[in-house]
Structure formats: structure tokens, C-alpha cells
PDB file of C-alpha atoms in Angstrom:
ATOM      1  CA  MET A   1     141.126 115.339  57.229  1.00 54.00           C
ATOM      2  CA  GLN A   2     140.571 111.794  57.161  1.00 68.00           C
ATOM      3  CA  ASN A   3     139.430 109.812  60.079  1.00 80.00           C
ATOM      4  CA  SER A   4     143.006 107.606  60.548  1.00 87.00           C
ATOM      5  CA  VAL A   5     145.778 106.371  62.984  1.00 90.00           C
ATOM      6  CA  SER A   6     147.945 108.763  61.137  1.00 91.00           C
ATOM      7  CA  GLN A   7     145.815 111.375  61.681  1.00 92.00           C
ATOM      8  CA  GLY A   8     145.689 110.792  65.235  1.00 91.00           C
ATOM      9  CA  LEU A   9     149.564 110.724  65.306  1.00 93.00           C
ATOM     10  CA  SER A  10     149.811 114.024  63.271  1.00 93.00           C
ATOM     11  CA  TYR A  11     148.040 116.002  66.315  1.00 95.00           C
ATOM     12  CA  LEU A  12     150.813 114.674  68.568  1.00 93.00           C
ATOM     13  CA  SER A  13     153.352 116.421  66.398  1.00 92.00           C
ATOM     14  CA  GLN A  14     151.033 119.609  66.497  1.00 94.00           C
ATOM     15  CA  GLY A  15     151.232 119.041  70.170  1.00 94.00           C
ATOM     16  CA  VAL A  16     154.794 119.314  70.345  1.00 93.00           C
ATOM     17  CA  ASP A  17     155.082 122.822  68.109  1.00 93.00           C
ATOM     18  CA  LEU A  18     152.597 124.180  70.177  1.00 93.00           C
ATOM     19  CA  VAL A  19     154.192 123.740  73.642  1.00 91.00           C
ATOM     20  CA  LYS A  20     157.388 125.517  72.034  1.00 90.00           C
ATOM     21  CA  ARG A  21     155.260 128.792  71.569  1.00 91.00           C
ATOM     22  CA  LYS A  22     156.239 131.066  74.341  1.00 89.00           C
ATOM     23  CA  GLU A  23     152.479 131.811  74.953  1.00 87.00           C
ATOM     24  CA  LEU A  24     151.819 128.543  76.739  1.00 89.00           C
ATOM     25  CA  ARG A  25     155.226 128.470  78.661  1.00 85.00           C
ATOM     26  CA  PRO A  26     153.603 129.721  82.007  1.00 81.00           C
ATOM     27  CA  PHE A  27     150.847 126.854  81.611  1.00 82.00           C
ATOM     28  CA  VAL A  28     153.077 124.440  80.633  1.00 85.00           C
ATOM     29  CA  LEU A  29     155.597 124.646  83.648  1.00 82.00           C
ATOM     30  CA  ILE A  30     153.089 123.782  86.410  1.00 76.00           C
ATOM     31  CA  PRO A  31     152.440 120.101  84.565  1.00 73.00           C
ATOM     32  CA  LEU A  32     156.545 119.601  83.922  1.00 76.00           C
ATOM     33  CA  THR A  33     156.807 120.104  87.722  1.00 78.00           C
ATOM     34  CA  ILE A  34     154.132 117.965  89.007  1.00 75.00           C
ATOM     35  CA  ASN A  35     155.119 115.405  86.228  1.00 70.00           C
ATOM     36  CA  LEU A  36     158.937 115.291  87.720  1.00 73.00           C
ATOM     37  CA  VAL A  37     157.963 114.849  91.394  1.00 75.00           C
ATOM     38  CA  LEU A  38     155.589 111.996  90.463  1.00 72.00           C
ATOM     39  CA  PHE A  39     157.928 110.171  87.963  1.00 69.00           C
ATOM     40  CA  SER A  40     160.624 110.003  90.475  1.00 68.00           C
ATOM     41  CA  VAL A  41     158.194 108.310  92.985  1.00 70.00           C
ATOM     42  CA  MET A  42     156.832 106.018  90.549  1.00 66.00           C
ATOM     43  CA  LEU A  43     160.154 105.318  88.793  1.00 64.00           C
ATOM     44  CA  PHE A  44     161.270 103.275  92.246  1.00 65.00           C
ATOM     45  CA  TRP A  45     157.474 101.917  92.705  1.00 65.00           C
ATOM     46  CA  GLY A  46     157.266 100.634  89.419  1.00 61.00           C
ATOM     47  CA  TYR A  47     160.656  98.605  89.128  1.00 61.00           C
ATOM     48  CA  GLY A  48     159.063  96.384  92.116  1.00 62.00           C
ATOM     49  CA  GLN A  49     156.068  95.800  90.230  1.00 61.00           C
ATOM     50  CA  VAL A  50     157.607  94.630  87.175  1.00 61.00           C
ATOM     51  CA  VAL A  51     159.590  92.150  89.482  1.00 62.00           C
ATOM     52  CA  ALA A  52     156.065  90.770  90.897  1.00 66.00           C
ATOM     53  CA  LEU A  53     154.321  90.833  88.187  1.00 60.00           C
ATOM     54  CA  ASN A  54     157.000  88.663  86.298  1.00 59.00           C
ATOM     55  CA  ALA A  55     156.708  86.035  89.149  1.00 66.00           C
ATOM     56  CA  TRP A  56     152.968  86.408  89.257  1.00 64.00           C
ATOM     57  CA  LEU A  57     153.053  85.267  85.514  1.00 59.00           C
ATOM     58  CA  THR A  58     155.467  82.634  85.649  1.00 61.00           C
ATOM     59  CA  GLY A  59     153.522  81.176  88.318  1.00 63.00           C
ATOM     60  CA  LEU A  60     150.540  81.024  86.484  1.00 59.00           C
ATOM     61  CA  LEU A  61     152.371  78.855  83.700  1.00 58.00           C
ATOM     62  CA  PRO A  62     151.498  75.178  83.966  1.00 59.00           C
ATOM     63  CA  ALA A  63     154.657  72.989  84.290  1.00 60.00           C
ATOM     64  CA  TRP A  64     154.429  71.441  80.873  1.00 56.00           C
ATOM     65  CA  LEU A  65     154.747  75.404  79.378  1.00 56.00           C
ATOM     66  CA  ASP A  66     157.635  76.082  81.531  1.00 56.00           C
ATOM     67  CA  TRP A  67     159.521  76.178  78.083  1.00 53.00           C
ATOM     68  CA  LEU A  68     157.511  79.648  77.438  1.00 57.00           C
ATOM     69  CA  THR A  69     159.121  81.314  80.562  1.00 56.00           C
ATOM     70  CA  PHE A  70     161.573  83.450  78.197  1.00 55.00           C
ATOM     71  CA  LEU A  71     158.352  85.191  76.996  1.00 60.00           C
ATOM     72  CA  VAL A  72     156.825  86.144  80.629  1.00 57.00           C
ATOM     73  CA  TRP A  73     159.384  88.839  81.095  1.00 58.00           C
ATOM     74  CA  PRO A  74     158.671  91.054  78.331  1.00 65.00           C
ATOM     75  CA  LEU A  75     155.343  90.560  78.617  1.00 63.00           C
ATOM     76  CA  ALA A  76     155.187  91.666  82.348  1.00 60.00           C
ATOM     77  CA  LEU A  77     157.734  94.526  81.388  1.00 61.00           C
ATOM     78  CA  LEU A  78     155.154  95.448  78.538  1.00 62.00           C
ATOM     79  CA  SER A  79     152.486  95.456  80.924  1.00 61.00           C
ATOM     80  CA  ALA A  80     153.954  96.759  84.010  1.00 60.00           C
ATOM     81  CA  LEU A  81     155.140  99.900  82.056  1.00 60.00           C
ATOM     82  CA  LEU A  82     151.476 100.296  80.165  1.00 59.00           C
ATOM     83  CA  PHE A  83     150.050 100.005  83.925  1.00 62.00           C
ATOM     84  CA  VAL A  84     152.622 102.279  85.927  1.00 60.00           C
ATOM     85  CA  GLY A  85     152.370 104.884  82.661  1.00 59.00           C
ATOM     86  CA  TYR A  86     148.734 105.071  82.948  1.00 59.00           C
ATOM     87  CA  GLY A  87     148.651 105.097  86.706  1.00 63.00           C
ATOM     88  CA  PHE A  88     151.316 107.934  86.447  1.00 63.00           C
ATOM     89  CA  SER A  89     148.761 109.621  84.056  1.00 63.00           C
ATOM     90  CA  ILE A  90     145.786 109.390  86.199  1.00 67.00           C
ATOM     91  CA  ILE A  91     147.619 110.859  89.367  1.00 71.00           C
ATOM     92  CA  ALA A  92     149.215 113.473  87.412  1.00 69.00           C
ATOM     93  CA  ASN A  93     146.240 114.618  85.820  1.00 68.00           C
ATOM     94  CA  LEU A  94     144.429 114.275  89.126  1.00 70.00           C
ATOM     95  CA  ILE A  95     146.803 116.855  90.848  1.00 73.00           C
ATOM     96  CA  ALA A  96     147.129 119.199  87.766  1.00 72.00           C
ATOM     97  CA  SER A  97     143.566 119.132  86.333  1.00 73.00           C
ATOM     98  CA  PRO A  98     142.971 122.716  86.838  1.00 73.00           C
ATOM     99  CA  PHE A  99     146.318 123.881  85.216  1.00 81.00           C
ATOM    100  CA  ASN A 100     145.557 121.523  82.522  1.00 84.00           C
ATOM    101  CA  GLY A 101     142.374 123.216  81.688  1.00 85.00           C
ATOM    102  CA  PHE A 102     144.077 126.586  81.429  1.00 85.00           C
ATOM    103  CA  LEU A 103     146.672 125.107  79.239  1.00 89.00           C
ATOM    104  CA  SER A 104     144.207 123.699  77.112  1.00 90.00           C
ATOM    105  CA  GLU A 105     142.180 127.151  76.964  1.00 89.00           C
ATOM    106  CA  LYS A 106     145.391 128.874  76.188  1.00 90.00           C
ATOM    107  CA  ALA A 107     146.134 126.280  73.441  1.00 93.00           C
ATOM    108  CA  GLU A 108     142.793 126.960  71.972  1.00 92.00           C
ATOM    109  CA  GLN A 109     143.267 130.650  71.853  1.00 91.00           C
ATOM    110  CA  LEU A 110     146.002 130.465  69.727  1.00 92.00           C
ATOM    111  CA  LEU A 111     144.895 127.506  67.420  1.00 92.00           C
ATOM    112  CA  THR A 112     141.475 129.699  66.765  1.00 89.00           C
ATOM    113  CA  GLY A 113     142.382 133.336  67.419  1.00 84.00           C
ATOM    114  CA  GLU A 114     139.519 133.963  69.766  1.00 75.00           C
ATOM    115  CA  GLN A 115     140.515 135.471  72.720  1.00 63.00           C
ATOM    116  CA  THR A 116     138.497 133.686  75.727  1.00 54.00           C
ATOM    117  CA  GLY A 117     138.553 133.432  79.344  1.00 53.00           C
ATOM    118  CA  GLU A 118     140.542 135.311  82.310  1.00 56.00           C
ATOM    119  CA  PRO A 119     144.415 135.329  82.776  1.00 55.00           C
ATOM    120  CA  LEU A 120     145.516 132.405  84.845  1.00 53.00           C
ATOM    121  CA  THR A 121     145.553 133.328  88.900  1.00 57.00           C
ATOM    122  CA  LEU A 122     146.216 130.990  91.769  1.00 54.00           C
ATOM    123  CA  LYS A 123     142.837 131.699  92.985  1.00 62.00           C
ATOM    124  CA  GLY A 124     141.431 131.070  89.639  1.00 58.00           C
ATOM    125  CA  ALA A 125     143.138 127.667  89.442  1.00 59.00           C
ATOM    126  CA  MET A 126     141.963 126.582  93.331  1.00 63.00           C
ATOM    127  CA  ALA A 127     138.418 127.483  92.718  1.00 66.00           C
ATOM    128  CA  LEU A 128     138.220 125.123  89.989  1.00 68.00           C
ATOM    129  CA  VAL A 129     139.662 121.842  91.963  1.00 71.00           C
ATOM    130  CA  PRO A 130     136.536 120.645  92.865  1.00 79.00           C
ATOM    131  CA  HIS A 131     134.896 120.794  89.516  1.00 80.00           C
ATOM    132  CA  ALA A 132     138.167 119.369  87.704  1.00 78.00           C
ATOM    133  CA  ILE A 133     138.327 116.691  90.465  1.00 79.00           C
ATOM    134  CA  GLY A 134     134.806 115.765  89.803  1.00 85.00           C
ATOM    135  CA  ARG A 135     135.575 115.413  85.968  1.00 87.00           C
ATOM    136  CA  GLU A 136     138.438 113.152  86.752  1.00 82.00           C
ATOM    137  CA  PHE A 137     136.301 110.859  88.632  1.00 85.00           C
ATOM    138  CA  LYS A 138     133.416 110.480  85.838  1.00 90.00           C
ATOM    139  CA  LYS A 139     136.603 109.388  83.554  1.00 89.00           C
ATOM    140  CA  LEU A 140     137.664 106.645  86.255  1.00 85.00           C
ATOM    141  CA  LYS A 141     133.971 105.860  86.367  1.00 90.00           C
ATOM    142  CA  TYR A 142     133.885 104.815  82.995  1.00 93.00           C
ATOM    143  CA  TYR A 143     137.336 103.331  82.921  1.00 88.00           C
ATOM    144  CA  LEU A 144     137.290 101.090  85.844  1.00 88.00           C
ATOM    145  CA  PRO A 145     134.704  98.223  84.215  1.00 92.00           C
ATOM    146  CA  LEU A 146     136.940  98.429  81.258  1.00 92.00           C
ATOM    147  CA  LEU A 147     140.040  98.160  83.488  1.00 86.00           C
ATOM    148  CA  PHE A 148     138.688  94.813  85.252  1.00 89.00           C
ATOM    149  CA  LEU A 149     137.886  93.171  81.962  1.00 90.00           C
ATOM    150  CA  ALA A 150     141.227  93.702  80.806  1.00 86.00           C
ATOM    151  CA  LEU A 151     142.815  92.457  83.736  1.00 82.00           C
ATOM    152  CA  LEU A 152     140.658  89.452  83.791  1.00 89.00           C
ATOM    153  CA  CYS A 153     142.231  88.575  80.100  1.00 86.00           C
ATOM    154  CA  TYR A 154     145.572  87.847  82.160  1.00 78.00           C
ATOM    155  CA  VAL A 155     144.326  84.949  84.312  1.00 81.00           C
ATOM    156  CA  VAL A 156     142.507  83.113  81.135  1.00 82.00           C
ATOM    157  CA  PRO A 157     144.456  80.772  79.640  1.00 80.00           C
ATOM    158  CA  ALA A 158     145.725  81.177  75.817  1.00 78.00           C
ATOM    159  CA  VAL A 159     143.970  84.743  76.154  1.00 81.00           C
ATOM    160  CA  ASN A 160     146.950  86.096  78.724  1.00 79.00           C
ATOM    161  CA  LEU A 161     149.144  85.787  75.705  1.00 78.00           C
ATOM    162  CA  VAL A 162     147.144  88.538  74.073  1.00 85.00           C
ATOM    163  CA  ALA A 163     146.605  90.191  77.554  1.00 83.00           C
ATOM    164  CA  PRO A 164     149.587  93.466  76.838  1.00 81.00           C
ATOM    165  CA  ALA A 165     147.884  93.941  73.566  1.00 87.00           C
ATOM    166  CA  ILE A 166     144.313  93.966  74.632  1.00 89.00           C
ATOM    167  CA  TRP A 167     145.486  96.152  77.648  1.00 84.00           C
ATOM    168  CA  PHE A 168     147.684  98.620  75.295  1.00 88.00           C
ATOM    169  CA  LEU A 169     144.278  99.249  73.182  1.00 92.00           C
ATOM    170  CA  LEU A 170     142.549  99.717  76.369  1.00 91.00           C
ATOM    171  CA  ASN A 171     145.409 102.260  77.344  1.00 87.00           C
ATOM    172  CA  ALA A 172     145.322 104.121  73.982  1.00 92.00           C
ATOM    173  CA  TRP A 173     141.671 104.733  74.101  1.00 95.00           C
ATOM    174  CA  MET A 174     141.748 106.360  77.589  1.00 91.00           C
ATOM    175  CA  MET A 175     144.321 108.170  77.086  1.00 91.00           C
ATOM    176  CA  SER A 176     142.255 110.038  74.287  1.00 95.00           C
ATOM    177  CA  ILE A 177     139.426 110.193  76.315  1.00 95.00           C
ATOM    178  CA  GLN A 178     141.919 111.680  79.214  1.00 90.00           C
ATOM    179  CA  TYR A 179     143.078 114.414  77.424  1.00 93.00           C
ATOM    180  CA  LEU A 180     140.059 115.400  74.816  1.00 95.00           C
ATOM    181  CA  ASP A 181     138.197 116.041  77.808  1.00 93.00           C
ATOM    182  CA  TYR A 182     139.861 119.359  78.690  1.00 91.00           C
ATOM    183  CA  PRO A 183     139.043 121.482  75.824  1.00 92.00           C
ATOM    184  CA  ILE A 184     135.354 119.463  75.632  1.00 93.00           C
ATOM    185  CA  ASP A 185     135.313 120.499  79.520  1.00 90.00           C
ATOM    186  CA  ASN A 186     136.191 124.007  78.558  1.00 87.00           C
ATOM    187  CA  ALA A 187     133.532 124.342  76.119  1.00 88.00           C
ATOM    188  CA  GLN A 188     131.000 123.317  78.966  1.00 87.00           C
ATOM    189  CA  LEU A 189     130.285 120.352  77.564  1.00 91.00           C
ATOM    190  CA  PRO A 190     129.249 116.788  79.245  1.00 92.00           C
ATOM    191  CA  PHE A 191     131.471 113.992  79.398  1.00 93.00           C
ATOM    192  CA  ASP A 192     129.093 112.276  77.460  1.00 94.00           C
ATOM    193  CA  ASP A 193     130.457 114.446  74.418  1.00 94.00           C
ATOM    194  CA  VAL A 194     134.142 113.246  75.055  1.00 95.00           C
ATOM    195  CA  LEU A 195     133.036 109.824  74.689  1.00 95.00           C
ATOM    196  CA  LYS A 196     130.963 110.413  71.630  1.00 94.00           C
ATOM    197  CA  THR A 197     134.014 112.397  69.622  1.00 94.00           C
ATOM    198  CA  ALA A 198     136.163 109.842  70.364  1.00 94.00           C
ATOM    199  CA  LYS A 199     133.874 107.516  69.086  1.00 94.00           C
ATOM    200  CA  ASP A 200     132.720 109.358  65.987  1.00 93.00           C
ATOM    201  CA  HIS A 201     136.663 109.590  65.178  1.00 94.00           C
ATOM    202  CA  ARG A 202     137.666 106.147  66.757  1.00 94.00           C
ATOM    203  CA  GLN A 203     140.548 105.647  64.399  1.00 94.00           C
ATOM    204  CA  THR A 204     142.160 109.014  64.973  1.00 95.00           C
ATOM    205  CA  SER A 205     141.397 109.037  68.760  1.00 95.00           C
ATOM    206  CA  LEU A 206     143.256 105.435  68.998  1.00 95.00           C
ATOM    207  CA  GLY A 207     146.133 106.976  67.001  1.00 95.00           C
ATOM    208  CA  PHE A 208     146.513 109.759  69.179  1.00 96.00           C
ATOM    209  CA  GLY A 209     145.928 107.905  72.448  1.00 94.00           C
ATOM    210  CA  GLY A 210     148.486 105.068  71.426  1.00 93.00           C
ATOM    211  CA  ALA A 211     151.140 107.088  70.766  1.00 94.00           C
ATOM    212  CA  VAL A 212     150.612 108.852  74.163  1.00 92.00           C
ATOM    213  CA  ALA A 213     150.388 105.564  75.653  1.00 87.00           C
ATOM    214  CA  VAL A 214     153.757 104.678  74.467  1.00 87.00           C
ATOM    215  CA  CYS A 215     155.328 108.150  75.551  1.00 86.00           C
ATOM    216  CA  THR A 216     153.975 107.637  79.063  1.00 79.00           C
ATOM    217  CA  GLY A 217     155.794 104.250  79.130  1.00 73.00           C
ATOM    218  CA  ILE A 218     159.168 105.727  78.144  1.00 78.00           C
ATOM    219  CA  PRO A 219     161.327 107.261  81.011  1.00 70.00           C
ATOM    220  CA  LEU A 220     161.910 110.930  80.772  1.00 74.00           C
ATOM    221  CA  LEU A 221     160.094 111.229  77.723  1.00 80.00           C
ATOM    222  CA  ASN A 222     156.825 110.679  80.088  1.00 75.00           C
ATOM    223  CA  LEU A 223     157.662 113.976  82.048  1.00 75.00           C
ATOM    224  CA  PHE A 224     156.981 116.076  79.014  1.00 83.00           C
ATOM    225  CA  ILE A 225     153.811 114.295  77.403  1.00 87.00           C
ATOM    226  CA  MET A 226     151.210 115.616  79.568  1.00 86.00           C
ATOM    227  CA  PRO A 227     151.676 119.156  77.896  1.00 90.00           C
ATOM    228  CA  VAL A 228     152.081 117.992  74.592  1.00 93.00           C
ATOM    229  CA  ALA A 229     149.217 115.628  74.967  1.00 93.00           C
ATOM    230  CA  ILE A 230     146.732 118.281  76.379  1.00 93.00           C
ATOM    231  CA  CYS A 231     147.934 120.671  73.066  1.00 95.00           C
ATOM    232  CA  ALA A 232     147.507 117.780  70.685  1.00 96.00           C
ATOM    233  CA  ALA A 233     143.814 117.090  71.748  1.00 96.00           C
ATOM    234  CA  THR A 234     143.026 120.391  71.797  1.00 95.00           C
ATOM    235  CA  ALA A 235     144.296 120.610  68.223  1.00 95.00           C
ATOM    236  CA  MET A 236     142.151 117.566  67.374  1.00 95.00           C
ATOM    237  CA  TRP A 237     138.841 119.217  69.326  1.00 95.00           C
ATOM    238  CA  VAL A 238     139.391 122.520  67.063  1.00 93.00           C
ATOM    239  CA  ASP A 239     139.320 120.487  64.043  1.00 92.00           C
ATOM    240  CA  ALA A 240     136.423 118.063  65.486  1.00 90.00           C
ATOM    241  CA  LYS A 241     134.155 120.327  66.834  1.00 84.00           C
ATOM    242  CA  PRO A 242     130.761 120.782  64.894  1.00 73.00           C
ATOM    243  CA  THR A 243     130.805 124.632  65.109  1.00 60.00           C
ATOM    244  CA  THR A 244     134.275 124.369  63.676  1.00 45.00           C
ATOM    245  CA  PRO A 245     133.600 125.395  59.992  1.00 44.00           C
ATOM    246  CA  LYS A 246     136.877 123.939  58.231  1.00 41.00           C
ATOM    247  CA  ASN A 247     135.759 120.261  59.848  1.00 41.00           C
ATOM    248  CA  ASP A 248     135.776 117.330  57.316  1.00 41.00           C
ATOM    249  CA  LEU A 249     137.126 114.970  60.299  1.00 38.00           C
ATOM    250  CA  ILE A 250     133.818 114.044  60.909  1.00 35.00           C
ATOM    251  CA  GLU A 251     132.234 111.745  58.559  1.00 35.00           C
TER     252      GLU A 251
END
């Protein structure tokens, strides 16, 4: 396999195929339920953020650039969709993280044919909550400085016109990090290995993460993207991990 954006996109297709498997249905149901509840809340909140961001961006324009006002609304809408989409993803993954790990584990079993781990129980999932939440906060620790720099672009003249593109690239990168973490964590590897895997397959990671970022910003579609992205990232990890004999993704 080549390390390319198109390869990253192909993993999302693999994720769609995997979530259709009857063996994964019990593990897909929980993330879908959590997404449905959160989506209802954030859809209402997100509309207000689009209006507020539009007003703020318009206010940043000097009088002599008033003619650019027609560009502000689509920029505000795109930025808000990406912000709400990633915020939605963070909260949903934080709540569902123990169950997401189980879904990734079962998806890897289907892909490799190796049976590992015990059947999912509520007690077992609850026992994993402290570790899973700790892992999510490691992602946030990595993400927040990058978030600050991306937001800073919105207040720098001229640079703020390309700020949505910078914001999109950051979201694409973080979506890849977010979902690759589940199978890599299941392998009991540290968070640094997640970053190394993504960097070693940068184009593939951006292709995969970019597709997920777009889906999280589309109402209704973002209800289903979490389990699909988990399965897709697991397929990517199965191909990318050093112990996989058929791996030719790493170059």
C-alpha cells in the first residue's frame, strides 16, 4: 500500500464495511446512542455559534474592506461546523471511550482472525473508565497548544482569510490521532506511538482524518461517523503496525 491521501480515504470505506458486520453490532449500538443524544444538544448550540462567529468576523474587517462581508458568512459557517464537529467528537469520544476501545478490539479480531480479550460486560467497561478518560486528556494536552495557534490565525490580518483551511488541516490531523489511539491503546502502547504512527504515515493520516472531519461537520452523517472511524482507524493500524508481515505502508 502507498502512503497517500487516497489510501487514507480508502480506510473510511473499510470502516463502513466493518460496521455492517453482525459481529460488531452490539459494540456499534452504544456509540450511536451517545452520538444521537449529544447531536441533539450541540445542533441547537451550534446554530448560535455560527451567528456569533459571523458577527465577530464581520467586526474585524476595517471599513475599507466592507466589500468582503459577503465572504464572512461562508467562512464563519465552515469554521463553526469544524469547531462544533470536533467539539462534538471530543465530548462523544470522552463519554464513549471505554466502549470505543472494545469496538476497536473486536474489529481488529475480525481483520486478523486472532481472538483476544474477554466479552464486553458493563462491569468490564466501567473498570476501564479511568484509563480511557486519562488517555483522552493526553490527546487534549497535545491538541490545546495547536488549537491556540489555529485560533490565533483568525485575528491576524490577511492570515485570517486562510484560517479555515488551517483549522481544517488541524482537525484532519487530530481526527486521525483521535481514532488511531483506540487500537494502539489496545496494544498497550504509549500515546507517543500514536503520534509516531500518524507522522510516519502523514499523508494517509491526513486523508483519513480529513474525511472524518468533513463527516463530523455534516448533520445526521456525524451520528454514524464515530463507529465507522474507529473501525477504519483499526484497519489502518492493522496494516501499519510493525508486527504485521504484509505491511508495506511504512516506507
